[in-house]
Coordinates of C-alpha atoms in Angstrom, one line a residue:
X1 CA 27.4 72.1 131.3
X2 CA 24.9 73.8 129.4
X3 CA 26.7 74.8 126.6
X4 CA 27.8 71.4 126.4
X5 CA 25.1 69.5 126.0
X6 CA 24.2 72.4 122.9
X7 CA 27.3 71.0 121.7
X8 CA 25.8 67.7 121.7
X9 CA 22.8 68.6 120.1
X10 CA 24.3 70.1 117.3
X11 CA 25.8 67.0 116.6
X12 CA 22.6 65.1 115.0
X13 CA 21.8 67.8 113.1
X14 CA 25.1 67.7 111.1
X15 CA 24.9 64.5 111.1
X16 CA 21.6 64.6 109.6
X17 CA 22.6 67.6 107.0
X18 CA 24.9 65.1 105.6
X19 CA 22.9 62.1 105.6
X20 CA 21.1 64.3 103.1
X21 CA 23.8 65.5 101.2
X22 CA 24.9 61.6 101.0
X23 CA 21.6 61.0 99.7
X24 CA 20.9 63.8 97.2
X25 CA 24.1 62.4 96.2
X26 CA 23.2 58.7 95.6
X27 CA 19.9 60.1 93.9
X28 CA 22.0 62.4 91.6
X29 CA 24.3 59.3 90.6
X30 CA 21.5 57.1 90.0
X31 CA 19.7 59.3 88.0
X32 CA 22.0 59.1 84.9
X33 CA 21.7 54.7 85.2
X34 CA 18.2 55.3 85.0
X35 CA 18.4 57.3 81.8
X36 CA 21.1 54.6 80.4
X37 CA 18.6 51.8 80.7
X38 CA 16.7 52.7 77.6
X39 CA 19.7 53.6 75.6
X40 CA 21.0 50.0 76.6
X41 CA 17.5 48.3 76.2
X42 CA 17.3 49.5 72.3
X43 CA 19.8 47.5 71.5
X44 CA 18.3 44.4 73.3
X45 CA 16.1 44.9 70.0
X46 CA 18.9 44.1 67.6
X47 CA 17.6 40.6 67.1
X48 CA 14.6 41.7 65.4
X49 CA 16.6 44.2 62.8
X50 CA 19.0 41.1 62.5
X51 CA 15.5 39.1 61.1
X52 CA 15.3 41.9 58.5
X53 CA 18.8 42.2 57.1
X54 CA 18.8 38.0 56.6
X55 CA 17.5 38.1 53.2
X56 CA 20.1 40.6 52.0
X57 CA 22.6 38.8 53.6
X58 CA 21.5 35.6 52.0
X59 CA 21.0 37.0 48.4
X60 CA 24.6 38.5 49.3
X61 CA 25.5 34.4 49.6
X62 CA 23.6 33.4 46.1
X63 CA 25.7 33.4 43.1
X64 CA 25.8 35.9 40.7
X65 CA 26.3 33.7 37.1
X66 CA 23.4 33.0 35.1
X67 CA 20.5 30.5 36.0
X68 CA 21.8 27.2 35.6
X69 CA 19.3 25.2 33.4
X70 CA 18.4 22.6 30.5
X71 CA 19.4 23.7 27.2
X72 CA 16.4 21.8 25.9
X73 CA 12.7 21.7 26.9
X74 CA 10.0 19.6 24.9
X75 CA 6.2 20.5 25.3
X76 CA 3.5 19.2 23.7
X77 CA 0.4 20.5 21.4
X78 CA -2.4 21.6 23.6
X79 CA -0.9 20.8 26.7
X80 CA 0.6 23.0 29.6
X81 CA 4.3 22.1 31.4
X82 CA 5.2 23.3 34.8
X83 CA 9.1 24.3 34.8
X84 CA 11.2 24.5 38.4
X85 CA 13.9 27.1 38.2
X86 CA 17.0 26.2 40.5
X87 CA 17.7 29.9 40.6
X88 CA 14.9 32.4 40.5
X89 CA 14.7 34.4 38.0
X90 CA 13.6 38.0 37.4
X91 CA 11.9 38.0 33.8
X92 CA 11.5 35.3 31.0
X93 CA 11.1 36.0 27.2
X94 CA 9.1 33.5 24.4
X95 CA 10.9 34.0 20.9
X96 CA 7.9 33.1 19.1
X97 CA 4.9 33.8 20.8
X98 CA 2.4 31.8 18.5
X99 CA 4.2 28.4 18.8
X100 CA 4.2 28.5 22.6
X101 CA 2.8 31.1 25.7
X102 CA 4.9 31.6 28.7
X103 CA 3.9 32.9 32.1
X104 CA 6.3 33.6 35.2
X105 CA 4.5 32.1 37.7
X106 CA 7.0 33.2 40.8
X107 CA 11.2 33.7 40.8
X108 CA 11.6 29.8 40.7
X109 CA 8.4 28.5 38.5
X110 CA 7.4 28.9 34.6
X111 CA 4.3 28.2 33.3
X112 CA 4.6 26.7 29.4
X113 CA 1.3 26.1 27.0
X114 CA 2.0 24.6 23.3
X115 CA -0.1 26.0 21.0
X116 CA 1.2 24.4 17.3
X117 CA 3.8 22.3 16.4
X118 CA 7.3 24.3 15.9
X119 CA 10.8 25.2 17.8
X120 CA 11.8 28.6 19.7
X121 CA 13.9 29.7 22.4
X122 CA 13.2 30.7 25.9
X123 CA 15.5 33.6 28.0
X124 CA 16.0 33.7 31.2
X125 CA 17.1 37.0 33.1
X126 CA 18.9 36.2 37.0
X127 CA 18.9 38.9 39.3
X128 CA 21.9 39.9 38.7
X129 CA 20.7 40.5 35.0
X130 CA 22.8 37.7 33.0
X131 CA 20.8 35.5 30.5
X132 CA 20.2 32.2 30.2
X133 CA 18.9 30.9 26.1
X134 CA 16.9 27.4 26.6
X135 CA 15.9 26.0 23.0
X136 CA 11.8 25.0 23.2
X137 CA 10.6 22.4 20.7
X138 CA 6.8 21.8 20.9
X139 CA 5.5 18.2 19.3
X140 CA 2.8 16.2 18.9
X141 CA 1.1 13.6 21.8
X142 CA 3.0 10.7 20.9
X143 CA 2.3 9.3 24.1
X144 CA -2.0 9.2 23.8
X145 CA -1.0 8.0 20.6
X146 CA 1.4 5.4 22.1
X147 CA -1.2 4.4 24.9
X148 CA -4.1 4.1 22.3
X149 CA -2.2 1.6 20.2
X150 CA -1.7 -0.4 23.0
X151 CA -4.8 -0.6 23.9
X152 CA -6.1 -1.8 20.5
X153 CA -3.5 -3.7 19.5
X154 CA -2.3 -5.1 22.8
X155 CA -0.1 -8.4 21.6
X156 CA 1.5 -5.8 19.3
X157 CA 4.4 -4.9 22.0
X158 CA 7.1 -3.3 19.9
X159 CA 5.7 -0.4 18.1
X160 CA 7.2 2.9 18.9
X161 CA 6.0 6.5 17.7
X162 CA 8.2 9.3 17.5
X163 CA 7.4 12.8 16.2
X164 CA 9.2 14.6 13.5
X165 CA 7.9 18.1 13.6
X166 CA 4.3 17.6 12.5
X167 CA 4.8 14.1 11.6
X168 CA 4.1 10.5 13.2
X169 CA 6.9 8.2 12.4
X170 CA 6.0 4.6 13.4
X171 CA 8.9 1.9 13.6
X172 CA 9.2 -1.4 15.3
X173 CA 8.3 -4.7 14.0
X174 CA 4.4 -6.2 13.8
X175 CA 3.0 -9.6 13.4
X176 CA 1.4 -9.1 9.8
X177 CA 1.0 -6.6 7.4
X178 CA -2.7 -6.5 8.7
X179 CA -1.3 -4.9 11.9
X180 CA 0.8 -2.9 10.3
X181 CA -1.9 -1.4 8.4
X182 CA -4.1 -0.4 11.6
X183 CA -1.2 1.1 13.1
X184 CA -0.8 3.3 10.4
X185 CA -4.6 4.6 10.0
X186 CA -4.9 4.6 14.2
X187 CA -2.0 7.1 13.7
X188 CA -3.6 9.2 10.7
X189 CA -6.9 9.7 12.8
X190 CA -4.0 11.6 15.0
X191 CA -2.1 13.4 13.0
X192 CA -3.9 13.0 9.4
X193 CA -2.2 11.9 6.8
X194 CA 1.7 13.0 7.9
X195 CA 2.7 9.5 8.8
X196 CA 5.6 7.9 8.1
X197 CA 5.5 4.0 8.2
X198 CA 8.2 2.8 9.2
X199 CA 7.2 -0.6 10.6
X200 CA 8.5 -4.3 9.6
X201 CA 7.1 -7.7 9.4
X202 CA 8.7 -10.0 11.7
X203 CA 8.0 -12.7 9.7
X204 CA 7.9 -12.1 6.1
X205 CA 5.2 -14.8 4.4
X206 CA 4.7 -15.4 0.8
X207 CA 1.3 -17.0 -0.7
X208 CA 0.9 -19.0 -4.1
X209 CA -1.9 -18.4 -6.0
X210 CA -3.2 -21.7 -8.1
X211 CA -5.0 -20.1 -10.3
X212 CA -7.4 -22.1 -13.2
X213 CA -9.1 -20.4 -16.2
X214 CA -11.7 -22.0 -18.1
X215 CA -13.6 -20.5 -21.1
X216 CA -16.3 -22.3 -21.7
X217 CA -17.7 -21.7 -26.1
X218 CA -21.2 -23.4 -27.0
X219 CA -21.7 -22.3 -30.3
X220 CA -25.0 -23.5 -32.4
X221 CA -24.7 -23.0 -36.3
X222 CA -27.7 -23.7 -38.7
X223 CA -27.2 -23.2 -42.3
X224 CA -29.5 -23.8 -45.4
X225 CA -29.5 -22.8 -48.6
X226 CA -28.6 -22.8 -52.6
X227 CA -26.0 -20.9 -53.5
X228 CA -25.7 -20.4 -57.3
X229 CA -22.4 -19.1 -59.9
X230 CA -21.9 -18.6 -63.4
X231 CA -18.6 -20.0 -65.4
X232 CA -17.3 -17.5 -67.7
X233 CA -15.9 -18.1 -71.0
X234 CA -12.7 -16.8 -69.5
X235 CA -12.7 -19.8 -67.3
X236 CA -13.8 -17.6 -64.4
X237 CA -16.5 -18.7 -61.4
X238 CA -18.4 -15.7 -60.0
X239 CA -21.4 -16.1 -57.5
X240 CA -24.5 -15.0 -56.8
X241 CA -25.6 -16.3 -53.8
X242 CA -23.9 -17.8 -50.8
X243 CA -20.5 -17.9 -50.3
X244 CA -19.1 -16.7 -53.3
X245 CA -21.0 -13.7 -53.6
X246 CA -19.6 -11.0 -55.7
X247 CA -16.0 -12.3 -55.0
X248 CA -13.9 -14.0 -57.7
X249 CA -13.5 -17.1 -56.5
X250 CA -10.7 -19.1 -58.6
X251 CA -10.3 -20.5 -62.1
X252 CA -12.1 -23.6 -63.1
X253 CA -11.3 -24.2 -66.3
X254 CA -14.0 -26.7 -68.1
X255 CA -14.9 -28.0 -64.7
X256 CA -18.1 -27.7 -62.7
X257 CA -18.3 -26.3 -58.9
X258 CA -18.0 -29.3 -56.7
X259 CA -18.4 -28.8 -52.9
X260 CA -17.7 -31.4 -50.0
X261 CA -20.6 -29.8 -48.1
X262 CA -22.9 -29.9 -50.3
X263 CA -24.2 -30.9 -54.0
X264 CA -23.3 -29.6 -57.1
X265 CA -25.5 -28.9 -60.1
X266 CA -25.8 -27.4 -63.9
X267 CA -28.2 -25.0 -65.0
X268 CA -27.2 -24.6 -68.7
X269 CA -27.5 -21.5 -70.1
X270 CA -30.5 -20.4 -68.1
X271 CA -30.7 -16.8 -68.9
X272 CA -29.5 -17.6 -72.4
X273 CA -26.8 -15.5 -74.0
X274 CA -27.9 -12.6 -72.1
X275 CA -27.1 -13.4 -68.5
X276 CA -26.4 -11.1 -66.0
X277 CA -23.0 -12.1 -65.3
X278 CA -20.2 -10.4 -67.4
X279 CA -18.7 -11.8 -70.3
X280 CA -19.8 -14.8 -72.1
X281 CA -22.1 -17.1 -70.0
X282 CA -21.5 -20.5 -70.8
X283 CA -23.1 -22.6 -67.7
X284 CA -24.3 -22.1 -64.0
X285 CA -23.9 -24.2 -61.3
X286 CA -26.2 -24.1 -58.4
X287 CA -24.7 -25.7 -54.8
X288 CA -26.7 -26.8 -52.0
X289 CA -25.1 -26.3 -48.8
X290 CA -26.8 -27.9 -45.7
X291 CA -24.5 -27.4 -42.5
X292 CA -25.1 -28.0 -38.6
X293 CA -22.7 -26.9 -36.0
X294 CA -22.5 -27.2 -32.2
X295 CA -19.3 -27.2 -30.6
X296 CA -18.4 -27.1 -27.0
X297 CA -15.0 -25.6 -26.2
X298 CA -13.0 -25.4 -23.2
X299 CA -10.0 -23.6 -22.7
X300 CA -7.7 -24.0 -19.7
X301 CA -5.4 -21.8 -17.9
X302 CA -3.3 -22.9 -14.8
X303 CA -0.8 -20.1 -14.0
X304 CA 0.5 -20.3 -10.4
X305 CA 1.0 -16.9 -9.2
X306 CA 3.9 -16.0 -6.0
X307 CA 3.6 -12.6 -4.0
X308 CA 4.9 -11.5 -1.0
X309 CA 1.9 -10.4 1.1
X310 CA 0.2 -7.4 0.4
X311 CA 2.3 -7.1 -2.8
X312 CA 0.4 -7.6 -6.0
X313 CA 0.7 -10.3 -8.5
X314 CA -0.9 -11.0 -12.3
X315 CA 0.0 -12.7 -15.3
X316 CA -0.8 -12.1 -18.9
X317 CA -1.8 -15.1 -21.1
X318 CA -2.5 -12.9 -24.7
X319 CA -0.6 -10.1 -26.5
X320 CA -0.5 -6.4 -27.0
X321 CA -2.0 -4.7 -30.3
X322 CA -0.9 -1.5 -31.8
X323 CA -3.8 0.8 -32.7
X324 CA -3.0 4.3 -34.5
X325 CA -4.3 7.5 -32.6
X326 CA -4.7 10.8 -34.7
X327 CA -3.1 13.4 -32.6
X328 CA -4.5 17.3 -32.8
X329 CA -1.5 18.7 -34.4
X330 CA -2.1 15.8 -37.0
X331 CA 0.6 13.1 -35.9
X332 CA -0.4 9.5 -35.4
X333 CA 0.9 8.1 -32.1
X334 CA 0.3 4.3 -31.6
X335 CA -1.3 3.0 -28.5
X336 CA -0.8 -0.5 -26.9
X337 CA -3.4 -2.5 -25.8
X338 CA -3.4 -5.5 -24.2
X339 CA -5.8 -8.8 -25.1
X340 CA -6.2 -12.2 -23.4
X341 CA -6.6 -13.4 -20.2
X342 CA -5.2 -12.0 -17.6
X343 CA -4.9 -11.6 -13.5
X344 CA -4.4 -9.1 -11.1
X345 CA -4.3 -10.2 -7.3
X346 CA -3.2 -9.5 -4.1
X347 CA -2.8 -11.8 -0.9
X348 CA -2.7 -10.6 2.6
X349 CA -1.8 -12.8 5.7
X350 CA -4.0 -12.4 8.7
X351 CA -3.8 -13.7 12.0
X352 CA -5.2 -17.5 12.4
X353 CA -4.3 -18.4 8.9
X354 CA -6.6 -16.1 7.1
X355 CA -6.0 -14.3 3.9
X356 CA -7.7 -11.5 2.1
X357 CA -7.6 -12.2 -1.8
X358 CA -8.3 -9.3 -3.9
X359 CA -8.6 -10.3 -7.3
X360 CA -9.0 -8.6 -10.5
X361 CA -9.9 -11.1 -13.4
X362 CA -10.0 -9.8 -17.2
X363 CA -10.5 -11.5 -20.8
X364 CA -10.2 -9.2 -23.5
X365 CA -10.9 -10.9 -27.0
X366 CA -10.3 -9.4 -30.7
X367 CA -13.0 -9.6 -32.6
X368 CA -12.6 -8.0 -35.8
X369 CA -11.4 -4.3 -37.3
X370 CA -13.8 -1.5 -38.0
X371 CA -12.6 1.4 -40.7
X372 CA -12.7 4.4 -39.9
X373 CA -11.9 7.6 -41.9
X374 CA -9.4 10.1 -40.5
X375 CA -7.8 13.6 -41.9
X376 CA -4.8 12.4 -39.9
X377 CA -4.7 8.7 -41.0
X378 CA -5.5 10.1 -44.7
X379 CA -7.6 7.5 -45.8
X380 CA -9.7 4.6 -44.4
X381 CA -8.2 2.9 -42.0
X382 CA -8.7 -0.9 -40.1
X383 CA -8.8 -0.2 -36.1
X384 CA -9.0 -3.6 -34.3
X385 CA -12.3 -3.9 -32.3
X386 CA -12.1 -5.7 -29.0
X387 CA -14.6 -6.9 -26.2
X388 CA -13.5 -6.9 -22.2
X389 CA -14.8 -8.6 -19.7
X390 CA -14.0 -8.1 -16.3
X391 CA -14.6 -8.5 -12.9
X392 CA -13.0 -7.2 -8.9
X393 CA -13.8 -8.4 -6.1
X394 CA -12.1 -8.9 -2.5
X395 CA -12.5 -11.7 -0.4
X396 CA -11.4 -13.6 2.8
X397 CA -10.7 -17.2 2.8
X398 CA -8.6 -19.6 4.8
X399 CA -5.7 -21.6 3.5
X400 CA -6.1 -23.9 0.7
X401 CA -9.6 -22.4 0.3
X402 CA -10.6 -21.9 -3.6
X403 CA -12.9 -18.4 -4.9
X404 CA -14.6 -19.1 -7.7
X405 CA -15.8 -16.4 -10.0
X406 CA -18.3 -17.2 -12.7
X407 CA -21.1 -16.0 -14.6
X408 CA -19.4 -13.7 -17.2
X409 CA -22.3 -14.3 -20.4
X410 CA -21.1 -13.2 -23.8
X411 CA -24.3 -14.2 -26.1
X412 CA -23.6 -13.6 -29.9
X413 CA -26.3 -13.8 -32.2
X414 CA -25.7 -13.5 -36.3
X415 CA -28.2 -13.9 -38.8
X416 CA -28.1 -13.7 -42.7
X417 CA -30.0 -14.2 -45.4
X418 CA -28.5 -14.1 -49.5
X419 CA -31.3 -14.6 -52.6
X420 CA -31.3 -14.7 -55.7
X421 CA -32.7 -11.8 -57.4
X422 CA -36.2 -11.7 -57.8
X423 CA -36.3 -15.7 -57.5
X424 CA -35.8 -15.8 -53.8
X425 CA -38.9 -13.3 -53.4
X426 CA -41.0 -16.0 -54.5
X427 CA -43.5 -17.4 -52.3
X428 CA -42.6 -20.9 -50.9
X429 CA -40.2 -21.5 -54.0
X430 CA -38.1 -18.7 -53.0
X431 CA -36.9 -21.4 -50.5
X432 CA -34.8 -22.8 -53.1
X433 CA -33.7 -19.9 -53.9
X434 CA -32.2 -18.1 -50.7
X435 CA -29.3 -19.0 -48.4
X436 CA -30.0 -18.7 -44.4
X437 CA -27.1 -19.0 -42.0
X438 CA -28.2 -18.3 -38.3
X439 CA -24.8 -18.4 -35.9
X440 CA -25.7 -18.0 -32.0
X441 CA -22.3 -18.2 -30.1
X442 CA -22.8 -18.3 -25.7
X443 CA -19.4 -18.1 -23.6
X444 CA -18.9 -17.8 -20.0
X445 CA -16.0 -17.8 -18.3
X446 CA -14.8 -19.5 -14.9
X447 CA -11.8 -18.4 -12.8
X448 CA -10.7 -20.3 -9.8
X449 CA -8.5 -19.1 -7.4
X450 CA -6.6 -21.1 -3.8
X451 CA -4.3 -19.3 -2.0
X452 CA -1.5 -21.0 -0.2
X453 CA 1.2 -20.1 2.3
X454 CA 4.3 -20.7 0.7
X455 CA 8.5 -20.8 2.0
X456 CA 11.5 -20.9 -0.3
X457 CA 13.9 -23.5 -0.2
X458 CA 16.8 -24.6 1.3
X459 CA 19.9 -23.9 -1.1
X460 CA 21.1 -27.7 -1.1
X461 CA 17.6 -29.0 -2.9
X462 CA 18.6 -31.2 -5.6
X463 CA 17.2 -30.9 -9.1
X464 CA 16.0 -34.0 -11.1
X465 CA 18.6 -33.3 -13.8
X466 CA 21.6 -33.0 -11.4
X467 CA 22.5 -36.8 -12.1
X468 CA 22.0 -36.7 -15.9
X469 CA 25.0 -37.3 -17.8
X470 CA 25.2 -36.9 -21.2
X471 CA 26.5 -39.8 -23.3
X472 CA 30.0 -41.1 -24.8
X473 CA 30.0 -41.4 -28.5
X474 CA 30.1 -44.8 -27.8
X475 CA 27.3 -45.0 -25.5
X476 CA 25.4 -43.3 -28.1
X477 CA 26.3 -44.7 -31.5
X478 CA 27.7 -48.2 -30.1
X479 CA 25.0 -49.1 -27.2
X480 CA 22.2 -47.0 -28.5
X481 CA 21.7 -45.1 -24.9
X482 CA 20.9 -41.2 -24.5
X483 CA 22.5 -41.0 -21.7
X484 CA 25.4 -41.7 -20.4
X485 CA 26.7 -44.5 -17.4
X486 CA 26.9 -42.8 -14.1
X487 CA 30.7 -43.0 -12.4
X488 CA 30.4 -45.7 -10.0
X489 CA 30.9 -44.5 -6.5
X490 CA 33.7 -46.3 -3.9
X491 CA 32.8 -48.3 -1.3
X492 CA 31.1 -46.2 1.8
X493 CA 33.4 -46.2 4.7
X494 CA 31.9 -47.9 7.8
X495 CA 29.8 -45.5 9.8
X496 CA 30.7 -45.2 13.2
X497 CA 27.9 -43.7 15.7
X498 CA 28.5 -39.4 15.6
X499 CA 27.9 -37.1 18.6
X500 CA 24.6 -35.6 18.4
X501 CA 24.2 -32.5 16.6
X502 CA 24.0 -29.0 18.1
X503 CA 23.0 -27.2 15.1
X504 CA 19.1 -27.0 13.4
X505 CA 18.7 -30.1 10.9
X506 CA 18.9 -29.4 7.4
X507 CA 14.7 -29.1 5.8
X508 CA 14.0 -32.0 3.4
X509 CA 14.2 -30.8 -0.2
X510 CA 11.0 -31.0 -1.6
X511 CA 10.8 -32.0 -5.3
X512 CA 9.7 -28.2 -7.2
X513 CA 8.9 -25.1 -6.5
X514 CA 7.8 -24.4 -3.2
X515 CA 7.6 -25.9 0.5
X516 CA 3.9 -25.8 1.6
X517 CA 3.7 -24.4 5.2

């Protein structure tokens, strides 16, 4: 019974012993899962290496070519240009340095700065080292210049500016050649004086100049005096005193000096035999000459002058003179020079009908010939002398308006005084002895000028001799006409009423010349 029940007891305790083994087993199996959880949880961290590896997986995705770009940048002088790559790029090269500066800002943005006007090229290195060659042209600021035009010329729409390397071109069409002319030194304060004009006048206008010249001569002669001349036996006249002083004058044969002027009279053989004139003295005659003078003179011009605006036109109412110039190597060369009246002047249109008139008047006169002695003109030569008188001026005037230009004096004084020898020394009766000529000679000249716009004609404008016809022999020598019958015309078909025109009426011909605007 005893034994038994230690039986019994035992029992528990085995079944404890392996209750423990079961557990030391459990533990020893769970130990290892324990020790896998980190080695399983490091992976969990894959995510965060996956972050890491996306930017080589995505430069793995990028192509490989070269930078797909422009193959043509423009920059301007002075100013700086911000450039977005659609690739990045590694590195960038400037061919010329000087002409333009470069800075890689980051892979995918360039920094440009023009410094002077020229052309280079820019590289471009991808990352997988190809090239890409854009060409880099740096110009002017046409576009300040563009805005500033507009600005100061604002109903002048249609000018354009371009740049040609260091040059402005202007082109488009203007209102007047006023306009034009602004344009042109707005641009030059940009780019000095590399401009190229290239602009047109919409509306090409042409002005008449009515010009009128007018010389006016007042000219006062007083002359006094006895003029005295000895016949010859050989029936020749000389004088003394006066006109025929020291000249031969002309054979008389047995006839005294007579004078329409004046009164002629005989001194017979007043100095005897012995006379101071050569030859045989046979009589003297003694003339009294008593003339007054005082003229007024006008001389009138009226050329009528066309020019296209802001072209110049003159006229020439004169000649030309040859005068011989002694060269150094001793040649003569012959110089032209022009005398008369003449006219330089040039019209230009401006807006509300005005015109600036610049006009160049000029009256050259020959007044005589002056010798002069030369090695290379061997002897004494005549050289024409001439006197100029002129006058420019620039004006603005409306239509129909007249300038007048006066005031151009020429005074001329001339004196002289002839005597008989010794005689004409004399005290009171030396009066009757002398000859006095005083010549004072005033001129001014007057030049009128009116502009006038001024159109060409239509074509079809009929001419006053277009119905001339020259007569028959019969119409001529029979009837006594000078001109011939006109053909008679047939009868004029009745007019019917026409559908109104569509086309522009045909302009009235006007009778000469020009149509005034």
């Amino acid at each position: 019974m005893g034994k038994q029940e230690m039986q019994y007891t035992m029992q528990p305790k085995a079944g404890i012993k392996a209750l423990a083994v079961a557990l030391g087993m459990s533990l020893w199996l769970t130990s290892p899962l324990q020790a896998a959880e980190p080695s399983q949880a490091k992976p969990a961290k894959k995510p965060a290496a996956a972050k890491r590896t996306a930017p080589a997986k995505e430069a793995s995705q990028m192509p490989s070519g070269p930078i797909e770009f422009a193959s043509h940048i423009t920059a301007t002088v002075g100013k700086s240009t911000l450039l977005r790559l659609p690739a990045p790029a590694t590195r960038v090269s400037i061919g010329s340095p000087d002409i333009v500066d470069v800075v890689l800002l980051n892979p995918r943005e360039i920094y440009l700065l023009g410094k002077k006007v020229g052309a280079t090229n820019l590289t471009l290195w991808s990352k997988s080292g190809q090239s890409t060659i854009v060409d880099v042209a740096v110009g002017l600021d046409t576009a300040s210049l563009q805005a500033r035009l507009q600005q100061l010329l604002p109903k002048e729409r249609n000018i354009k500016v371009f740049a040609a390397s260091d040059t402005i071109v202007l082109s488009g069409t203007v209102a007047d050649a006023t306009k034009a002319d602004r344009a042109v030194a707005l641009a030059e304060a940009f780019a000095g004086k590399k401009v190229i004009n290239m602009l047109s006048v919409s509306s090409v206008q042409q002005v008449m100049l009515e010009v009128k010249v007018a010389e006016i001569n007042r000219t006062d002669l007083d002359k006094l005096g006895l003029n005295f001349s000895w016949q010859s036996g050989a029936n020749f006249l000389y004088g003394i005193v006066g006109g025929n002083s020291g000249i031969l004058s002309r054979t008389l044969g047995n006839t005294r000096a007579t004078s329409a002027t004046g009164l002629a009279t005989t001194l017979p053989n007043i100095f005897g035999t012995d006379g101071t004139a050569p030859g045989s003295v046979s009589n003297v005659s003694a003339l009294v000459d008593a003339q007054k003078k005082d003229s007024l003179v006008k001389i009138l011009a009226e050329p009528n002058i066309v020019a296209i605006s802001g072209q110049e036109g003159s006229f020439l109412a004169g000649g030309e003179i040859l005068i011989p110039v002694p060269q150094s190597n001793g040649t003569i060369t012959m110089e032209s020079k022009q005398f008369g009246v003449g006219l330089r002047a040039t019209p230009t249109v401006l807006d509300e009908g005005r015109i600036n008139l610049r006009v160049q008047p000029e009256v050259t006169d020959l007044v005589g010939f002056t010798s002069v002695a030369s090695t290379g003109l061997g002897s004494n030569t005549l050289v024409p002398t001439l006197t100029t008188r002129r006058v420019s001026t620039t004006v603005e005037l409306y239509e129909g308006q007249s300038l007048a230009i006066g005031g151009l004096l020429q005074d001329n004084t001339r004196g002289s005084i002839n005597r008989f020898p010794l005689l004409g020394d004399i005290p009171v009766l030396g009066a009757l002895f002398r000859s006095t000529e005083y010549q004072q000679a005033k001129t001014e000249l007057l030049i009128i000028v009116t502009p006038r716009l001024v159109k060409p004609l239509a074509p079809n404008y009929a001419l006053p001799t277009d119905a001339h016809k020259s007569p028959s022999k019969s119409d001529l020598f029979l009837d006594g006409k000078l001109e011939g019958k006109s053909e008679s015309k047939p009868a004029a078909a009745p007019q019917t009423e026409a559908p109104a025109a569509t086309g522009n009426p045909q302009p009235t011909p006007a009778p000469s010349g020009f149509q005034m605007k």
